[in-house]
Coordinates of C-alpha atoms in Angstrom, one line a residue:
X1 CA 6.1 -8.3 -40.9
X2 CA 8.2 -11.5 -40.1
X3 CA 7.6 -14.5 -42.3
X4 CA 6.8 -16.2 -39.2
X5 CA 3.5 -17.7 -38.9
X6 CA 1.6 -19.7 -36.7
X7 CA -2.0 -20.8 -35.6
X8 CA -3.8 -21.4 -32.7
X9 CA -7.3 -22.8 -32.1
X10 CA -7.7 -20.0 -29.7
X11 CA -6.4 -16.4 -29.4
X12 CA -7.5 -14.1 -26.3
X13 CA -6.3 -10.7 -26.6
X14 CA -5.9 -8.8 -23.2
X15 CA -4.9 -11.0 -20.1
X16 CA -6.7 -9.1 -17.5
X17 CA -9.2 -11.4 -15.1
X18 CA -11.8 -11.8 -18.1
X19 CA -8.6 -12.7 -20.3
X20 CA -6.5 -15.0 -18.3
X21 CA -10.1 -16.5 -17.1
X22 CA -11.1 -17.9 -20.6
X23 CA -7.7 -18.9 -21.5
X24 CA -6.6 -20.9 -18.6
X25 CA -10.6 -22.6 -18.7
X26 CA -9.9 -23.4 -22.7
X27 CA -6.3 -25.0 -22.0
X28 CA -8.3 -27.2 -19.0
X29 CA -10.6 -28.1 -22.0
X30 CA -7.8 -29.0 -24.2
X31 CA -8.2 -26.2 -26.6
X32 CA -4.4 -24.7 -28.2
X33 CA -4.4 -21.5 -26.9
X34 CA -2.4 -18.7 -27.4
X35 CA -3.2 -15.6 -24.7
X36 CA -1.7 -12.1 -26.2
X37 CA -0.9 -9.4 -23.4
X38 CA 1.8 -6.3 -23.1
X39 CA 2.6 -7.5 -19.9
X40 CA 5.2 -9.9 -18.9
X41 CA 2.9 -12.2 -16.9
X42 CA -1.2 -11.9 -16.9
X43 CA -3.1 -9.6 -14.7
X44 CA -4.1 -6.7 -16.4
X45 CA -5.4 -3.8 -15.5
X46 CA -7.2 -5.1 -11.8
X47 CA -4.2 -6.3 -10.6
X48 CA -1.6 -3.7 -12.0
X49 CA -3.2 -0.5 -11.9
X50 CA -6.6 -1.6 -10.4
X51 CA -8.3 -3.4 -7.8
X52 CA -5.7 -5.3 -6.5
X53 CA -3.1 -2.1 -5.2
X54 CA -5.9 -0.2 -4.5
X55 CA -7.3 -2.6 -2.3
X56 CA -3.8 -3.4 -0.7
X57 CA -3.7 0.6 0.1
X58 CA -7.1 0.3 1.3
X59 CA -6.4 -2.1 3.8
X60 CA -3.4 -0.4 4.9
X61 CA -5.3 2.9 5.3
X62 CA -8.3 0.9 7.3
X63 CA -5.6 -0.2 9.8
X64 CA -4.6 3.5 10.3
X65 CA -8.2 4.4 10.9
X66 CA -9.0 1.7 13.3
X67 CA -5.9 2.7 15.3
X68 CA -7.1 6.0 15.9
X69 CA -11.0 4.6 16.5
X70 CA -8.7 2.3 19.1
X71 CA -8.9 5.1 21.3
X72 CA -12.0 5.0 22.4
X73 CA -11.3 1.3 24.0
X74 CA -8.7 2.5 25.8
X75 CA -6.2 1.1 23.8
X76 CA -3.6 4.4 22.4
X77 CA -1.2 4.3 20.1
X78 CA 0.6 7.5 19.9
X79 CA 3.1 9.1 16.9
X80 CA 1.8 6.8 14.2
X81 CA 3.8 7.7 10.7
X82 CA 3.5 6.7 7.3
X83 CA 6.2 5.6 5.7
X84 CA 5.2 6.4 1.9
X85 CA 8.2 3.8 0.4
X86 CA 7.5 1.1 2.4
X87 CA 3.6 1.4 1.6
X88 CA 4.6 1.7 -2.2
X89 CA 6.9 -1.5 -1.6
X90 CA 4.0 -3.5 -0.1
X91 CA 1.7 -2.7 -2.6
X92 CA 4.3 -3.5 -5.2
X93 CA 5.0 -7.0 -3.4
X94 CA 1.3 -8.0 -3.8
X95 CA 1.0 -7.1 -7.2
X96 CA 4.5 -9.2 -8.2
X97 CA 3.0 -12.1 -5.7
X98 CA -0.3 -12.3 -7.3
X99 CA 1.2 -11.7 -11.1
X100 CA 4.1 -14.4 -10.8
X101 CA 1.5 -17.1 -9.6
X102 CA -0.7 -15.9 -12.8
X103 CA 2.9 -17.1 -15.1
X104 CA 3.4 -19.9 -13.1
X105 CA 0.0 -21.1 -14.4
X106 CA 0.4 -20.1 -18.1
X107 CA 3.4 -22.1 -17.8
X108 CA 1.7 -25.5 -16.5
X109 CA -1.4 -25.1 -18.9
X110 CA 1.1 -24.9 -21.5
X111 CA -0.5 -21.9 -23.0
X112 CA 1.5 -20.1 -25.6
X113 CA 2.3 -16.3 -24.2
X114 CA 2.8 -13.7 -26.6
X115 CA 4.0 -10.3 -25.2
X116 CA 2.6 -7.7 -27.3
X117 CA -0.3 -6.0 -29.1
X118 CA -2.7 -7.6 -31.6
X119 CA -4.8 -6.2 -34.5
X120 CA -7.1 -8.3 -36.7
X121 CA -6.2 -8.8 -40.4
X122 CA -9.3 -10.6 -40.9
X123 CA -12.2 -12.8 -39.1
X124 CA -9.2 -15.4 -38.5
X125 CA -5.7 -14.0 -38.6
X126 CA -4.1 -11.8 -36.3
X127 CA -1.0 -9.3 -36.8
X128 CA 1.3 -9.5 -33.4
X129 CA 3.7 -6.7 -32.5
X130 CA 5.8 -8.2 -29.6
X131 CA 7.3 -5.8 -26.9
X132 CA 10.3 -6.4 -29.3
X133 CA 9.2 -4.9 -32.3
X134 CA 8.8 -7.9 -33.5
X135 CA 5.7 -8.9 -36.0
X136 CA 4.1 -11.8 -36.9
X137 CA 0.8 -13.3 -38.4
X138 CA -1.3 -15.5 -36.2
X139 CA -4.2 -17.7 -37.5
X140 CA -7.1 -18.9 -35.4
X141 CA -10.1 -20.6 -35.4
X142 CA -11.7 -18.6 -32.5
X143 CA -10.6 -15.0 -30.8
X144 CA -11.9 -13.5 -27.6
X145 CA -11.2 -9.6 -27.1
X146 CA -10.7 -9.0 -23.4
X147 CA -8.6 -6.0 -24.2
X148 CA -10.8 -3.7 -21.1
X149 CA -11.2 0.3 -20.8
X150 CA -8.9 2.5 -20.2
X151 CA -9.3 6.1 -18.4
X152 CA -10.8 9.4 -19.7
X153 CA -9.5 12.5 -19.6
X154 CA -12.8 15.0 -19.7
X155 CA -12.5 18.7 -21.4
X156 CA -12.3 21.7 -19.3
X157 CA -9.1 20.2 -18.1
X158 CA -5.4 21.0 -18.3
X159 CA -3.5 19.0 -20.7
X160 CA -0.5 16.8 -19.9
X161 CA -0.5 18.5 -15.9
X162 CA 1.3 16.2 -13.6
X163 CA -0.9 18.3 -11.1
X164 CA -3.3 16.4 -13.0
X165 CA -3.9 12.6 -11.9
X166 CA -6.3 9.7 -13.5
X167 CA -6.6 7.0 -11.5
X168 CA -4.1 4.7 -13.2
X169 CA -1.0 7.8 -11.7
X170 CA -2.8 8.3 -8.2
X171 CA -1.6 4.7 -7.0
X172 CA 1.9 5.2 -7.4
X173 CA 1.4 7.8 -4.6
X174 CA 4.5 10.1 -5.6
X175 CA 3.8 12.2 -2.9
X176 CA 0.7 13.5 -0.6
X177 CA -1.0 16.2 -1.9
X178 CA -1.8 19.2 0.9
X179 CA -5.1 19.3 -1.0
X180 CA -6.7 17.7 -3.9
X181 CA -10.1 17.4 -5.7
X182 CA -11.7 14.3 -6.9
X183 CA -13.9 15.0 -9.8
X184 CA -16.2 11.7 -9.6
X185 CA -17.9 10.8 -6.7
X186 CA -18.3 6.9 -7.9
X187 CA -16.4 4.0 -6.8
X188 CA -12.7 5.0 -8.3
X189 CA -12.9 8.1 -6.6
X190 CA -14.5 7.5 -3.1
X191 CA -11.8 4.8 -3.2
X192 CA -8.8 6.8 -4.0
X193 CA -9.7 9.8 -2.3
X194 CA -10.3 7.5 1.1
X195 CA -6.9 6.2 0.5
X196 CA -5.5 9.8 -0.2
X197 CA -7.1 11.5 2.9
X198 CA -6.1 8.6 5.5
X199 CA -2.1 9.6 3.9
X200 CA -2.9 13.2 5.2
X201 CA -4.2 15.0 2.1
X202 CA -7.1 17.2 2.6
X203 CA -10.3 15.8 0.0
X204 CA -12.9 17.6 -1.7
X205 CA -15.2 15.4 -4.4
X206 CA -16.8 16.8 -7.1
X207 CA -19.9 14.7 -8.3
X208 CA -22.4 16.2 -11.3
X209 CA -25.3 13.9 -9.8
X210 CA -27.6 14.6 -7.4
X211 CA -25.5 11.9 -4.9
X212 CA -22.0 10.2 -4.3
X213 CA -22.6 6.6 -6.1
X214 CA -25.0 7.4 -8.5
X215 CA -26.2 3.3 -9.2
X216 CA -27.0 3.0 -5.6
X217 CA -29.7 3.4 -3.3
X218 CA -30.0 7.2 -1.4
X219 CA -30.6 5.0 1.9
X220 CA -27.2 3.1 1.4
X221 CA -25.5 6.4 0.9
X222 CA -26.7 8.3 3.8
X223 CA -25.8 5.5 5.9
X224 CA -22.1 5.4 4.6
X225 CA -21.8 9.4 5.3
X226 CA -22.3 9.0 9.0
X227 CA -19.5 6.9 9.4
X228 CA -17.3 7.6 6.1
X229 CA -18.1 10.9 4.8
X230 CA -16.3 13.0 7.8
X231 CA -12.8 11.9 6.1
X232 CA -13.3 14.3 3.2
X233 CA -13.1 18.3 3.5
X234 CA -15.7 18.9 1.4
X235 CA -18.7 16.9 -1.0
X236 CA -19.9 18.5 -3.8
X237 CA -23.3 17.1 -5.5
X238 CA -25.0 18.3 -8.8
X239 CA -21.6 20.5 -9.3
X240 CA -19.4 20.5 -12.3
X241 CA -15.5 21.7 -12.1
X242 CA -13.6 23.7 -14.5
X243 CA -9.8 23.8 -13.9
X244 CA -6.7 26.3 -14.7
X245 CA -3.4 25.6 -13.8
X246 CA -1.7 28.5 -12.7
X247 CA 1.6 29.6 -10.5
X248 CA 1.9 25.8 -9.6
X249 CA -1.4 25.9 -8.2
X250 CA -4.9 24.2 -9.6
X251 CA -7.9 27.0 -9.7
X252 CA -11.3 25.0 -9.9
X253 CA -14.5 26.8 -10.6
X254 CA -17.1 24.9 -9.4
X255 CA -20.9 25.2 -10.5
X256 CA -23.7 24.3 -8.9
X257 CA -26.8 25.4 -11.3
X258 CA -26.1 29.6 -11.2
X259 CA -24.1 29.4 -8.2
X260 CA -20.3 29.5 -8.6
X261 CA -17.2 29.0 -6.1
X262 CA -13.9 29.3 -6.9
X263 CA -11.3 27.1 -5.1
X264 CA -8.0 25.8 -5.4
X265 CA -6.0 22.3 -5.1
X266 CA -2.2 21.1 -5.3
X267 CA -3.9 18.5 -7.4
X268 CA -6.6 17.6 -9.0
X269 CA -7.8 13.4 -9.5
X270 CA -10.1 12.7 -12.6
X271 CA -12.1 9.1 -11.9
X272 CA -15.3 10.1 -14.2
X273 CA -15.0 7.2 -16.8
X274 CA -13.3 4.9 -19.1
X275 CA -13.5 3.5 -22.6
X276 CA -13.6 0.8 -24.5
X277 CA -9.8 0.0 -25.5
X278 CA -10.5 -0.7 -29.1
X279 CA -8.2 1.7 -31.1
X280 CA -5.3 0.1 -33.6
X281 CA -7.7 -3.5 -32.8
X282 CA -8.1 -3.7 -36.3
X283 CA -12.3 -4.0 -35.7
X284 CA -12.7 -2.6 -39.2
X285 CA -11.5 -5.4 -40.5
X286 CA -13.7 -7.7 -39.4
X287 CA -17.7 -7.9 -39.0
X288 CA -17.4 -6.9 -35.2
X289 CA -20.0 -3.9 -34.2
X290 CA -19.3 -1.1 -31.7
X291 CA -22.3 0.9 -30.2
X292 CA -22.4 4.5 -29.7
X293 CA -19.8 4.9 -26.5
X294 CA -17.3 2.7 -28.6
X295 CA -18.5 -0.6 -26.8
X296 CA -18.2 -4.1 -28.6
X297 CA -21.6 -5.5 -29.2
X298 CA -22.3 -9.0 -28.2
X299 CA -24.9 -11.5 -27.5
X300 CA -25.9 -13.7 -24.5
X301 CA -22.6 -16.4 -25.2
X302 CA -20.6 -13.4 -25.7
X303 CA -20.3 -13.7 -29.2
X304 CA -20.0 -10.6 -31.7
X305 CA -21.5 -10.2 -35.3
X306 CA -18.4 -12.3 -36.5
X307 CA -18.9 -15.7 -35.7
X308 CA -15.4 -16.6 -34.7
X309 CA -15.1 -13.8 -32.7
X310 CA -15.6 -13.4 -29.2
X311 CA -15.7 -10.1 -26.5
X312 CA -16.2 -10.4 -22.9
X313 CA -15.1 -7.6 -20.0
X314 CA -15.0 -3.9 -20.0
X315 CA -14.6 -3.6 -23.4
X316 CA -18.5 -5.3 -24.0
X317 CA -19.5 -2.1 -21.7
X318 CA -20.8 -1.5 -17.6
X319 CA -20.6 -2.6 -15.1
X320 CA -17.2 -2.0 -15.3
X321 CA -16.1 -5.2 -13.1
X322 CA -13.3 -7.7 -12.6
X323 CA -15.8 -10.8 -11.3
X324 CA -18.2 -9.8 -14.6
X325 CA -15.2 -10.6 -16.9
X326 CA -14.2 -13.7 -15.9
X327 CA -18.1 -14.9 -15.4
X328 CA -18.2 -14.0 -18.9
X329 CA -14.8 -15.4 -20.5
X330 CA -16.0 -18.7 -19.3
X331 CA -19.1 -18.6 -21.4
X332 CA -17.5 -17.8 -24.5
X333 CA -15.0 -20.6 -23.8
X334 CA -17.7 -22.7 -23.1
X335 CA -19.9 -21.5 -26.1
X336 CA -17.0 -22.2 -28.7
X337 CA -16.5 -25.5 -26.9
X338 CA -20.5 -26.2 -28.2
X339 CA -21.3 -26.2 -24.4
X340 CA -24.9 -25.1 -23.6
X341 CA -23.7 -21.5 -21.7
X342 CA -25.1 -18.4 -21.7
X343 CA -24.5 -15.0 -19.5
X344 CA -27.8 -14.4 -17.9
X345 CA -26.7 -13.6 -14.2
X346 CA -29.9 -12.7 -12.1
X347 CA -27.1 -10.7 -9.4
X348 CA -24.1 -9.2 -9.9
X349 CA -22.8 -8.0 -6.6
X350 CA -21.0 -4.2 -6.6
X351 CA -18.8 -3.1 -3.8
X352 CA -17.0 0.0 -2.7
X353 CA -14.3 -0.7 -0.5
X354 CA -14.6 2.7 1.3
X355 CA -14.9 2.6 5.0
X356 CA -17.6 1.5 6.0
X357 CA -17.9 -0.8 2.7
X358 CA -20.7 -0.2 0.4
X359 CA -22.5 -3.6 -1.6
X360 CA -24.7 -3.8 -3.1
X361 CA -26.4 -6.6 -5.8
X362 CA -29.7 -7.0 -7.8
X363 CA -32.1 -4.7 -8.4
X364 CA -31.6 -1.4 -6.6
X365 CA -34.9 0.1 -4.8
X366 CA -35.0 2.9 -7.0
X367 CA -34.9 0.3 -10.2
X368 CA -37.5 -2.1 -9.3
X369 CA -39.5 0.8 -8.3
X370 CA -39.1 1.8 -11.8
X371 CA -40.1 -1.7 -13.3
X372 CA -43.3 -1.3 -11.6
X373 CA -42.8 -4.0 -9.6
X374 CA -44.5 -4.2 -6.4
X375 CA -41.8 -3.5 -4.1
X376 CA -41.3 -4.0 -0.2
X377 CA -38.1 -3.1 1.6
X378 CA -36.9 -4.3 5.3
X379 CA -34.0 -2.8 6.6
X380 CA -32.0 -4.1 9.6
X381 CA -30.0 -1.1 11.5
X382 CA -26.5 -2.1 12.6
X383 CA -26.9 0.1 16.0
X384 CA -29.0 -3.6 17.3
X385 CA -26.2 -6.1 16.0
X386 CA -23.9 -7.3 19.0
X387 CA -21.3 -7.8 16.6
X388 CA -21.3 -4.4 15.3
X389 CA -21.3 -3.1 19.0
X390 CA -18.0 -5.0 19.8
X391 CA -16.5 -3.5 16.7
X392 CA -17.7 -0.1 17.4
X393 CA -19.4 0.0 14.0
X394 CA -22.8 0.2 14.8
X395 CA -23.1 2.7 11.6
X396 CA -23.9 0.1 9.2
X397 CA -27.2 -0.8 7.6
X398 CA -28.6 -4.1 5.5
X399 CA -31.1 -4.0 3.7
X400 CA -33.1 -6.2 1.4
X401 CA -35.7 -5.9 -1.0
X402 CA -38.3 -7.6 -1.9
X403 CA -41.1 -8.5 -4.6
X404 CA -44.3 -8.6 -2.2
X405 CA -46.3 -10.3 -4.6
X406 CA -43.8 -13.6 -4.8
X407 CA -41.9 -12.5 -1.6
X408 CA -38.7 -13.1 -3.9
X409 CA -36.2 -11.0 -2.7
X410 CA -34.9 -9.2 -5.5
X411 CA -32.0 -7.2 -4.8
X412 CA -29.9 -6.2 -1.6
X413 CA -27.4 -3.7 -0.4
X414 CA -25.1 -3.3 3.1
X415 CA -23.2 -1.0 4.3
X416 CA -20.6 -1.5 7.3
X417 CA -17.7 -2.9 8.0
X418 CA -16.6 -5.6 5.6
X419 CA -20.3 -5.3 3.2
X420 CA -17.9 -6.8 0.5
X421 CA -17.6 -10.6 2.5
X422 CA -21.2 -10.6 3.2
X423 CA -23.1 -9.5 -0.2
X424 CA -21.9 -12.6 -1.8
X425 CA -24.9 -14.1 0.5
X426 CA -27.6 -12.0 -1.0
X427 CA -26.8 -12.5 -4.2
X428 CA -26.5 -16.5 -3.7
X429 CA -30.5 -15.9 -2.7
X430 CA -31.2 -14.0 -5.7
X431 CA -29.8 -16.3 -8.3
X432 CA -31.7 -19.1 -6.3
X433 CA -35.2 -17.5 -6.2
X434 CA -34.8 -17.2 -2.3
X435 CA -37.9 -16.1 -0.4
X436 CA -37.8 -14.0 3.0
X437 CA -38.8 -17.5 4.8
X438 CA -35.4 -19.1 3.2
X439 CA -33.3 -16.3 5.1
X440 CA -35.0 -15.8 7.7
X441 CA -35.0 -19.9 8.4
X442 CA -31.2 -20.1 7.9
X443 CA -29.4 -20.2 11.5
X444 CA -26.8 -18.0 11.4
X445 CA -23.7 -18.1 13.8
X446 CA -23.9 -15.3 16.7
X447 CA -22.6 -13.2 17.2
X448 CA -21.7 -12.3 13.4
X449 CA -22.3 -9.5 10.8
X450 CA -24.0 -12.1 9.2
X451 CA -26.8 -12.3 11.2
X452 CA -27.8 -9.3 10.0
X453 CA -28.8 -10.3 6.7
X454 CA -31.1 -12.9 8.9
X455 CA -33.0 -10.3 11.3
X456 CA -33.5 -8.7 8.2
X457 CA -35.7 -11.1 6.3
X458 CA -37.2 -11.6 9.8
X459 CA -37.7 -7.8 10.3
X460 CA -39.4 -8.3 6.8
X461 CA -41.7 -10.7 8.9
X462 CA -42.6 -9.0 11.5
X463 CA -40.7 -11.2 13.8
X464 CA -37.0 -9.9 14.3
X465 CA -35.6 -10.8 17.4
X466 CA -33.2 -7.5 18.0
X467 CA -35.7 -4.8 16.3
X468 CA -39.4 -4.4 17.1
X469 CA -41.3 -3.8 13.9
X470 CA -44.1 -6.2 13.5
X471 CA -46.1 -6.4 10.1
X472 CA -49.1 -7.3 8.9
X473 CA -47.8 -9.9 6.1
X474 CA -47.3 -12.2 8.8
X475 CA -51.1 -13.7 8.3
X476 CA -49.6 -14.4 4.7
X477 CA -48.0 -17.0 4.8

């Protein structure tokens, strides 16, 4: 170690959206900060490896598929090709875009960026390795871990493959499989397996569940297989895989209780987890807990056991989500500031950027049923929304549910085109303690997506305008 050493009133180790987040909100709150990251600007896992390429392939796969559904207005486009480096180069383009403006900003918040890895020596000093090799011993009065998950690699699979793919490898898109399996049907790998069967590949998931998207509604799903599912071969629930490489080829065995098939893949794509990234953090130094699945324990300010340190994002356990981290790096920032905060979110919204999109926020059906809470559902079908007609996407679905004692809706979900844009309403009402009247009384623009969320509170009614399904509750009110 260096005899360098220097202090900070505020380290945050990890610069992903929870880390960058709580760092840029303490320098606006004139704390010293000093943010810690192996990167050469912030970003982190979303928008390296993450949600922000996947979401850039997304989109270019969802203008692919709306060329070919083109057809059936009479508008053809014939020999579309992909070019696979120019797709890598615009991916690559929004990543740098997005990840320069993220330095730009460390630079006018005058925040002190460290590339490199830290591990506690104690409740208040650090040990920094820089990308250099470099060591030195930081001080602080407060530290926030944002250091995230990383993926897992299950058993029953072949070591060090590159027929093998986690999810972090599948995005550089080195080439297009002729087949490949997905073992996990959850958002990661409906996501990358829609991206890798628009490219040409042909995709079979493996999911051990009963369903694909085992947090969500049945309803939601069914609704996303008539207009989604047809772009994979094949969909496997309540089935396990076991794989062998062999002669350049993948073998799977898949079971399915006593019932066995044996396939094979050019590759295989393993999205059936991640971890807390803890290791070499130097936790055992300090009073910080872990529970069982390696996850930092913390309260409602995000605070762990030790009192000076802070843990906020996917290393404080699920959901697993970009928009949960930063929510939560601003309460620690706020907490050691002596702000009243706390992380109590009534909603967080989910979305699966398949196509059609899957949302979903609140309480799921199946979970308030659960609760024992008296629940009542009202669903508005996309096949009676004008806007879906002139889109041709008339297989989407909203639906909202609904405590019938209070008539507090409770949670929500949507599929269809572009659910992702139009949850964020949903889970506005749900923090707010909206009843069905406070939808259903909110004039919505026609003709919109939107109004959907509307017909279905009124739906809930009895009185939707595009669907007849009248209901006692009416007299209710």
């Amino acid at each position: 170690m260096s005899n360098q050493e220097r202090k900070t009133s505020l380290a945050v180790i990890g610069a992903g959206p929870g880390g960058y987040a709580a760092a840029f909100l303490a320098a606006d709150l004139g704390m010293e900060v000093t943010l810690i990251d192996p990167e050469k600007r912030p970003g982190g896992v979303c928008l390296y490896r993450g949600c922000i390429p996947t979401k850039a392939l997304l989109h270019a796969c969802s203008v692919r598929r709306e060329i070919d559904r083109s057809k059936q207005w009479g508008l053809k486009a014939e020999n579309v090709s992909i070019d696979l480096d120019s797709l890598r180069q615009w991916k690559e383009s929004v990543v740098k875009k997005l990840t320069g403006g993220l330095g730009q900003l460390v630079s006018k918040r005058k925040i002190d960026y460290i590339r490199g890895r830290a591990r506690f020596l104690d409740p208040h000093s650090l040990e920094v390795t820089t990308t250099e090799k470099e060591t030195q011993k930081l001080a602080f009065d407060h530290a926030i871990i944002a250091t995230g998950s990383y993926p897992t690699h299950p058993k029953g699979l072949p070591e060090h493959s590159k027929r093998v793919m986690n999810s972090e490898e599948a995005l550089n898109i080195e080439d297009i499989p002729e087949s490949l399996l997905v073992i996990g049907g959850g958002y990661i790998g409906l996501e990358l397996g829609t991206v890798y069967a628009t490219l040409g590949s042909k995709v079979s998931i493996v999911e051990m569940m009963p369903q694909l998207m085992p947090g969500s509604d049945a309803d939601l799903i069914k609704a996303y297989m008539k207009g989604g599912g047809n772009v994979f071969e094949n969909i496997y629930t309540e089935t396990t895989a076991e794989i062998k490489e062999k002669k350049g080829r993948l073998h799977a065995t898949l079971k399915n209780g006593k019932e066995k098939k044996a396939v094979s893949f050019d590759k295989v794509l393993v999205t059936v987890g991640r971890k807390a990234l803890t290791r070499n953090l130097g936790l055992e130094n300090t009073g910080v807990e872990t529970d069982d699945k390696g996850f930092v324990l913390v309260d409602e300010q995000r605070r762990t056991q030790e009192e000076s340190i802070y843990a906020i994002g996917d290393v404080t356990g699920p959901p697993l989500l970009a928009h949960k981290a930063t929510h939560e790096g601003r309460v620690a920032v706020e907490a050691i500031d002596g702000r009243a905060a706390a992380f109590d979110p009534h909603a967080i919204p989910s979305v699966e950027y398949t196509d059609p999109e899957i949302a979903w926020c609140g309480m799921t059906q199946k979970e308030a049923e659960e609760k024992g809470i008296n629940v009542e559902v009202s669903a508005f079908p996309w096949a009676a929304s004008g806007r879906a007609a002139t889109l041709g996407r008339a297989e989407g679905i909203t639906k909202l549910v609904f405590d019938s004692d209070s008539r507090r809706i409770i949670g929500a979900g949507i599929v269809g085109a572009d659910a992702g844009e139009l949850i964020s309403e949903t889970t506005l009402a749900i923090e707010m303690a909206a009843r069905d009247g406070d939808l259903a009384m909110t004039i919505h623009p026609h003709p919109t997506l939107s109004e959907t969320i509307m017909e279905a509170a009124e739906a809930y009614q009895g009185s939707a305008t595009d669907i007849y399904r009248p209901k006692k509750m009416l007299s209710k009110r």
